[in-house]
Short mmCIF file of N, CA and C in Angstrom, two decimals:
data_model
loop_
_atom_site.label_atom_id
_atom_site.label_comp_id
_atom_site.label_asym_id
_atom_site.label_seq_id
_atom_site.Cartn_x
_atom_site.Cartn_y
_atom_site.Cartn_z
N ALA A 196 93.58 109.15 122.42
CA ALA A 196 93.33 107.72 122.53
C ALA A 196 94.63 107.00 122.80
N ARG A 197 94.53 105.98 123.61
CA ARG A 197 95.72 105.21 123.98
C ARG A 197 96.10 104.23 122.87
N LYS A 198 97.39 104.16 122.58
CA LYS A 198 97.87 103.23 121.56
C LYS A 198 97.93 101.82 122.13
N THR A 199 97.59 100.85 121.31
CA THR A 199 97.69 99.45 121.71
C THR A 199 98.81 98.79 120.94
N ALA A 200 99.12 97.55 121.31
CA ALA A 200 100.16 96.81 120.59
C ALA A 200 99.80 96.67 119.12
N GLN A 201 98.51 96.48 118.84
CA GLN A 201 98.08 96.32 117.45
C GLN A 201 98.30 97.62 116.68
N ASP A 202 98.02 98.77 117.30
CA ASP A 202 98.22 100.05 116.63
C ASP A 202 99.68 100.23 116.22
N SER A 203 100.60 99.81 117.07
CA SER A 203 102.01 100.04 116.79
C SER A 203 102.58 99.07 115.76
N THR A 204 101.87 97.98 115.48
CA THR A 204 102.40 97.00 114.53
C THR A 204 101.61 96.94 113.23
N GLU A 205 100.49 97.62 113.14
CA GLU A 205 99.60 97.43 111.99
C GLU A 205 100.21 97.81 110.65
N ASN A 206 101.20 98.68 110.62
CA ASN A 206 101.79 99.10 109.34
C ASN A 206 103.19 98.52 109.12
N ARG A 207 103.63 97.61 109.99
CA ARG A 207 104.97 97.06 109.87
C ARG A 207 104.95 95.76 109.08
N ALA A 208 105.96 95.56 108.24
CA ALA A 208 106.05 94.35 107.43
C ALA A 208 106.62 93.18 108.23
N LEU A 209 107.42 93.48 109.26
CA LEU A 209 108.00 92.44 110.10
C LEU A 209 107.45 92.56 111.52
N LEU A 210 107.16 91.40 112.10
CA LEU A 210 106.66 91.35 113.47
C LEU A 210 107.70 90.67 114.34
N ARG A 211 108.05 91.34 115.42
CA ARG A 211 109.01 90.78 116.37
C ARG A 211 108.33 89.75 117.26
N PHE A 212 109.13 89.04 118.05
CA PHE A 212 108.63 87.99 118.93
C PHE A 212 107.51 88.50 119.82
N TRP A 213 107.74 89.64 120.47
CA TRP A 213 106.74 90.20 121.38
C TRP A 213 105.46 90.56 120.63
N ASP A 214 105.59 91.08 119.43
CA ASP A 214 104.41 91.45 118.63
C ASP A 214 103.54 90.22 118.36
N VAL A 215 104.17 89.12 117.97
CA VAL A 215 103.43 87.89 117.66
C VAL A 215 102.82 87.32 118.94
N GLN A 216 103.56 87.38 120.01
CA GLN A 216 103.04 86.92 121.30
C GLN A 216 101.76 87.69 121.66
N GLN A 217 101.79 88.98 121.52
CA GLN A 217 100.61 89.81 121.82
C GLN A 217 99.47 89.54 120.85
N MET A 218 99.81 89.40 119.59
CA MET A 218 98.81 89.15 118.55
C MET A 218 98.04 87.86 118.80
N LEU A 219 98.77 86.82 119.23
CA LEU A 219 98.17 85.52 119.45
C LEU A 219 97.60 85.37 120.86
N GLY A 220 97.99 86.26 121.76
CA GLY A 220 97.51 86.19 123.13
C GLY A 220 98.04 84.99 123.88
N VAL A 221 99.31 84.66 123.63
CA VAL A 221 99.93 83.51 124.29
C VAL A 221 101.16 83.95 125.09
N SER A 222 101.59 83.09 125.99
CA SER A 222 102.77 83.40 126.78
C SER A 222 104.03 83.21 125.95
N ARG A 223 105.12 83.72 126.49
CA ARG A 223 106.42 83.58 125.84
C ARG A 223 106.77 82.09 125.69
N THR A 224 106.52 81.33 126.76
CA THR A 224 106.81 79.90 126.75
C THR A 224 105.99 79.18 125.69
N THR A 225 104.72 79.51 125.59
CA THR A 225 103.85 78.89 124.58
C THR A 225 104.35 79.19 123.18
N LEU A 226 104.74 80.43 122.93
CA LEU A 226 105.24 80.79 121.60
C LEU A 226 106.51 80.00 121.28
N HIS A 227 107.41 79.88 122.26
CA HIS A 227 108.62 79.07 122.05
C HIS A 227 108.25 77.62 121.73
N THR A 228 107.25 77.09 122.44
CA THR A 228 106.80 75.71 122.21
C THR A 228 106.22 75.56 120.82
N TYR A 229 105.42 76.52 120.38
CA TYR A 229 104.86 76.49 119.02
C TYR A 229 105.98 76.42 117.98
N ILE A 230 107.01 77.21 118.17
CA ILE A 230 108.13 77.23 117.22
C ILE A 230 108.87 75.89 117.26
N LYS A 231 109.20 75.43 118.47
CA LYS A 231 109.96 74.18 118.64
C LYS A 231 109.22 72.99 118.04
N ASN A 232 107.90 72.95 118.19
CA ASN A 232 107.10 71.82 117.71
C ASN A 232 106.60 71.99 116.28
N GLY A 233 106.99 73.06 115.62
CA GLY A 233 106.60 73.27 114.24
C GLY A 233 105.16 73.72 114.05
N VAL A 234 104.51 74.14 115.13
CA VAL A 234 103.14 74.64 115.04
C VAL A 234 103.12 75.99 114.34
N LEU A 235 104.07 76.82 114.68
CA LEU A 235 104.21 78.16 114.10
C LEU A 235 105.41 78.14 113.16
N PRO A 236 105.31 78.79 112.01
CA PRO A 236 106.48 78.84 111.10
C PRO A 236 107.70 79.44 111.81
N ASP A 237 108.87 78.97 111.42
CA ASP A 237 110.10 79.51 112.00
C ASP A 237 110.25 80.98 111.68
N PRO A 238 110.76 81.74 112.65
CA PRO A 238 111.00 83.16 112.38
C PRO A 238 112.24 83.35 111.52
N LEU A 239 112.34 84.51 110.94
CA LEU A 239 113.56 84.91 110.25
C LEU A 239 114.58 85.28 111.32
N HIS A 240 115.84 85.03 111.08
CA HIS A 240 116.89 85.40 112.02
C HIS A 240 117.69 86.54 111.40
N LEU A 241 117.55 87.70 112.00
CA LEU A 241 118.23 88.90 111.52
C LEU A 241 119.23 89.32 112.59
N GLY A 242 120.40 88.70 112.54
CA GLY A 242 121.35 88.91 113.64
C GLY A 242 120.77 88.29 114.89
N ARG A 243 120.64 89.06 115.95
CA ARG A 243 120.07 88.56 117.19
C ARG A 243 118.55 88.71 117.23
N ILE A 244 117.99 89.30 116.22
CA ILE A 244 116.55 89.56 116.17
C ILE A 244 115.84 88.43 115.46
N ARG A 245 114.72 88.01 116.05
CA ARG A 245 113.85 87.04 115.39
C ARG A 245 112.58 87.78 115.01
N ALA A 246 112.14 87.60 113.78
CA ALA A 246 110.94 88.28 113.33
C ALA A 246 110.26 87.45 112.25
N TRP A 247 108.98 87.68 112.09
CA TRP A 247 108.20 87.01 111.06
C TRP A 247 107.67 88.07 110.10
N LYS A 248 107.51 87.69 108.85
CA LYS A 248 106.81 88.56 107.93
C LYS A 248 105.36 88.62 108.39
N ARG A 249 104.78 89.81 108.39
CA ARG A 249 103.39 89.98 108.80
C ARG A 249 102.48 89.03 108.03
N GLU A 250 102.72 88.94 106.73
CA GLU A 250 101.91 88.09 105.87
C GLU A 250 101.94 86.62 106.31
N THR A 251 103.10 86.15 106.77
CA THR A 251 103.24 84.77 107.23
C THR A 251 102.34 84.51 108.43
N ILE A 252 102.37 85.41 109.39
CA ILE A 252 101.56 85.24 110.61
C ILE A 252 100.08 85.39 110.29
N GLU A 253 99.73 86.38 109.47
CA GLU A 253 98.31 86.58 109.13
C GLU A 253 97.76 85.36 108.38
N ASN A 254 98.54 84.78 107.48
CA ASN A 254 98.11 83.57 106.76
C ASN A 254 97.98 82.38 107.70
N TRP A 255 98.91 82.26 108.64
CA TRP A 255 98.87 81.18 109.62
C TRP A 255 97.61 81.27 110.47
N VAL A 256 97.29 82.48 110.94
CA VAL A 256 96.08 82.69 111.75
C VAL A 256 94.84 82.37 110.91
N ALA A 257 94.80 82.80 109.67
CA ALA A 257 93.66 82.56 108.79
C ALA A 257 93.44 81.06 108.59
N ARG A 258 94.52 80.30 108.41
CA ARG A 258 94.40 78.85 108.24
C ARG A 258 93.85 78.20 109.51
N LEU A 259 94.27 78.69 110.66
CA LEU A 259 93.74 78.15 111.92
C LEU A 259 92.23 78.41 112.05
N GLN A 260 91.82 79.58 111.64
CA GLN A 260 90.41 79.95 111.75
C GLN A 260 89.54 79.13 110.80
N GLU A 261 90.11 78.69 109.68
CA GLU A 261 89.37 77.89 108.71
C GLU A 261 89.21 76.45 109.19
N ALA A 262 90.15 75.98 109.99
CA ALA A 262 90.15 74.57 110.43
C ALA A 262 89.04 74.28 111.44
#
């Protein structure tokens, strides 16, 4: 079976920019806009790497689905 982006991230505690982009199904520009406008929580800055805690993104998506 072919691995998908979800398969490769399902057990990781941190999600990188590309992972979140794929998870949300949005373009790179849209994700940057979400961050800039405060729609999406700010990522953690780990040196040059930006990442979110999986729990943060999952909670954010859940809140959107409830609205």
